[in-house]
């Protein structure tokens, strides 16, 4: 199966941490990804994690992977107004395509 | 360095017409992928091309076709347009066949009336 599921909306106060969650179905996925999409723009690769890793940290971003539960999360520390966007979780499938979730709309309020 | 460039940025067509969308990958990238993003949904995979050969195809009808040229640029063609083809069409490029770093263009917004 290729279903990737995410919660649709997240509202967070500026300066707080955001946590976006995702579940995926293909246990053979090699990589799992987080992409960001701002209004009227394409997708920006934020970070990705290899499937044999549990955690990856990149500046304000922390990715956690629980392979047993097929659960992926993205934590954004010190969330800023510029972090308001749609965040997509994706898994690699068959080595040539990405399967995306429907996206989580993150709204940062002052 | 220029990123992935797509043209046109916006397009309006009527049902039954044909459309061609164009994509230039990042310099040095040999693989191009196409995705369709319907409003409110995540992108759906259409095709991947590497070295001018089709490596994969998503669950789209034969009205959708693509090709990759010797300079690694690509075209996506859609025949007999339907209202449901209205979407943002995204092109992505990568160095080779791996998916670890896929870079997306800003897309072509297609509206079918």
GROMACS .gro file of N, CA and C in nm, chain B residues 26-69:
model
  132
  136UNK      N    1   1.781   2.096  -1.305
  136UNK     CA    2   1.902   2.160  -1.256
  136UNK      C    3   2.019   2.109  -1.338
  137UNK      N    4   2.113   2.198  -1.368
  137UNK     CA    5   2.228   2.160  -1.448
  137UNK      C    6   2.301   2.041  -1.385
  138UNK      N    7   2.326   1.938  -1.466
  138UNK     CA    8   2.393   1.819  -1.417
  138UNK      C    9   2.298   1.708  -1.374
  139UNK      N   10   2.171   1.742  -1.355
  139UNK     CA   11   2.073   1.639  -1.317
  139UNK      C   12   2.026   1.565  -1.441
  140UNK      N   13   2.019   1.432  -1.430
  140UNK     CA   14   1.983   1.351  -1.545
  140UNK      C   15   1.845   1.288  -1.534
  141UNK      N   16   1.782   1.303  -1.420
  141UNK     CA   17   1.651   1.241  -1.398
  141UNK      C   18   1.546   1.349  -1.379
  142UNK      N   19   1.431   1.329  -1.443
  142UNK     CA   20   1.319   1.421  -1.430
  142UNK      C   21   1.194   1.341  -1.394
  143UNK      N   22   1.119   1.394  -1.299
  143UNK     CA   23   0.993   1.332  -1.259
  143UNK      C   24   0.881   1.434  -1.272
  144UNK      N   25   0.761   1.384  -1.297
  144UNK     CA   26   0.642   1.469  -1.305
  144UNK      C   27   0.541   1.425  -1.201
  145UNK      N   28   0.480   1.526  -1.136
  145UNK     CA   29   0.377   1.501  -1.035
  145UNK      C   30   0.258   1.592  -1.063
  146UNK      N   31   0.138   1.543  -1.030
  146UNK     CA   32   0.017   1.623  -1.039
  146UNK      C   33  -0.032   1.653  -0.898
  147UNK      N   34  -0.060   1.780  -0.870
  147UNK     CA   35  -0.111   1.816  -0.739
  147UNK      C   36  -0.246   1.886  -0.755
  148UNK      N   37  -0.351   1.814  -0.721
  148UNK     CA   38  -0.485   1.871  -0.721
  148UNK      C   39  -0.502   1.953  -0.594
  149UNK      N   40  -0.577   2.061  -0.603
  149UNK     CA   41  -0.595   2.152  -0.490
  149UNK      C   42  -0.638   2.076  -0.364
  150UNK      N   43  -0.564   2.100  -0.256
  150UNK     CA   44  -0.598   2.040  -0.128
  150UNK      C   45  -0.543   1.900  -0.108
  151UNK      N   46  -0.466   1.850  -0.204
  151UNK     CA   47  -0.409   1.715  -0.193
  151UNK      C   48  -0.258   1.719  -0.208
  152UNK      N   49  -0.197   1.606  -0.174
  152UNK     CA   50  -0.054   1.595  -0.197
  152UNK      C   51  -0.026   1.559  -0.342
  153UNK      N   52   0.098   1.580  -0.387
  153UNK     CA   53   0.133   1.547  -0.525
  153UNK      C   54   0.120   1.397  -0.552
  154UNK      N   55   0.077   1.366  -0.675
  154UNK     CA   56   0.065   1.227  -0.719
  154UNK      C   57   0.164   1.203  -0.832
  155UNK      N   58   0.237   1.094  -0.825
  155UNK     CA   59   0.341   1.062  -0.922
  155UNK      C   60   0.281   1.029  -1.058
  156UNK      N   61   0.340   1.089  -1.165
  156UNK     CA   62   0.296   1.059  -1.300
  156UNK      C   63   0.402   0.977  -1.374
  157UNK      N   64   0.525   1.033  -1.385
  157UNK     CA   65   0.633   0.967  -1.458
  157UNK      C   66   0.767   0.998  -1.394
  158UNK      N   67   0.864   0.907  -1.417
  158UNK     CA   68   1.004   0.940  -1.399
  158UNK      C   69   1.081   0.899  -1.524
  159UNK      N   70   1.170   0.988  -1.568
  159UNK     CA   71   1.258   0.960  -1.681
  159UNK      C   72   1.403   0.975  -1.636
  160UNK      N   73   1.485   0.884  -1.686
  160UNK     CA   74   1.628   0.890  -1.660
  160UNK      C   75   1.701   0.854  -1.787
  161UNK      N   76   1.792   0.938  -1.829
  161UNK     CA   77   1.867   0.915  -1.954
  161UNK      C   78   1.772   0.882  -2.069
  162UNK      N   79   1.665   0.960  -2.077
  162UNK     CA   80   1.568   0.953  -2.187
  162UNK      C   81   1.480   0.829  -2.185
  163UNK      N   82   1.494   0.746  -2.083
  163UNK     CA   83   1.412   0.627  -2.074
  163UNK      C   84   1.311   0.642  -1.960
  164UNK      N   85   1.190   0.592  -1.983
  164UNK     CA   86   1.088   0.595  -1.878
  164UNK      C   87   1.120   0.487  -1.774
  165UNK      N   88   1.135   0.528  -1.648
  165UNK     CA   89   1.166   0.432  -1.541
  165UNK      C   90   1.043   0.393  -1.461
  166UNK      N   91   0.943   0.477  -1.464
  166UNK     CA   92   0.826   0.447  -1.386
  166UNK      C   93   0.709   0.532  -1.430
  167UNK      N   94   0.590   0.476  -1.409
  167UNK     CA   95   0.469   0.546  -1.448
  167UNK      C   96   0.366   0.526  -1.338
  168UNK      N   97   0.298   0.633  -1.303
  168UNK     CA   98   0.194   0.626  -1.202
  168UNK      C   99   0.061   0.583  -1.262
  169UNK      N  100  -0.041   0.587  -1.180
  169UNK     CA  101  -0.173   0.541  -1.220
  169UNK      C  102  -0.249   0.652  -1.293
  170UNK      N  103  -0.203   0.684  -1.412
  170UNK     CA  104  -0.266   0.786  -1.494
  170UNK      C  105  -0.301   0.725  -1.630
  171UNK      N  106  -0.407   0.777  -1.694
  171UNK     CA  107  -0.449   0.720  -1.823
  171UNK      C  108  -0.349   0.749  -1.933
  172UNK      N  109  -0.367   0.680  -2.046
  172UNK     CA  110  -0.275   0.694  -2.159
  172UNK      C  111  -0.281   0.833  -2.222
  173UNK      N  112  -0.378   0.914  -2.183
  173UNK     CA  113  -0.381   1.052  -2.232
  173UNK      C  114  -0.258   1.130  -2.186
  174UNK      N  115  -0.195   1.082  -2.082
  174UNK     CA  116  -0.075   1.145  -2.029
  174UNK      C  117   0.047   1.076  -2.089
  175UNK      N  118   0.138   1.156  -2.143
  175UNK     CA  119   0.263   1.102  -2.197
  175UNK      C  120   0.374   1.202  -2.170
  176UNK      N  121   0.495   1.155  -2.178
  176UNK     CA  122   0.609   1.243  -2.153
  176UNK      C  123   0.728   1.195  -2.233
  177UNK      N  124   0.828   1.279  -2.240
  177UNK     CA  125   0.954   1.239  -2.299
  177UNK      C  126   1.064   1.325  -2.241
  178UNK      N  127   1.187   1.274  -2.255
  178UNK     CA  128   1.304   1.346  -2.208
  178UNK      C  129   1.399   1.361  -2.325
  179UNK      N  130   1.456   1.477  -2.337
  179UNK     CA  131   1.541   1.509  -2.451
  179UNK      C  132   1.690   1.488  -2.417
   0.00000   0.00000   0.00000
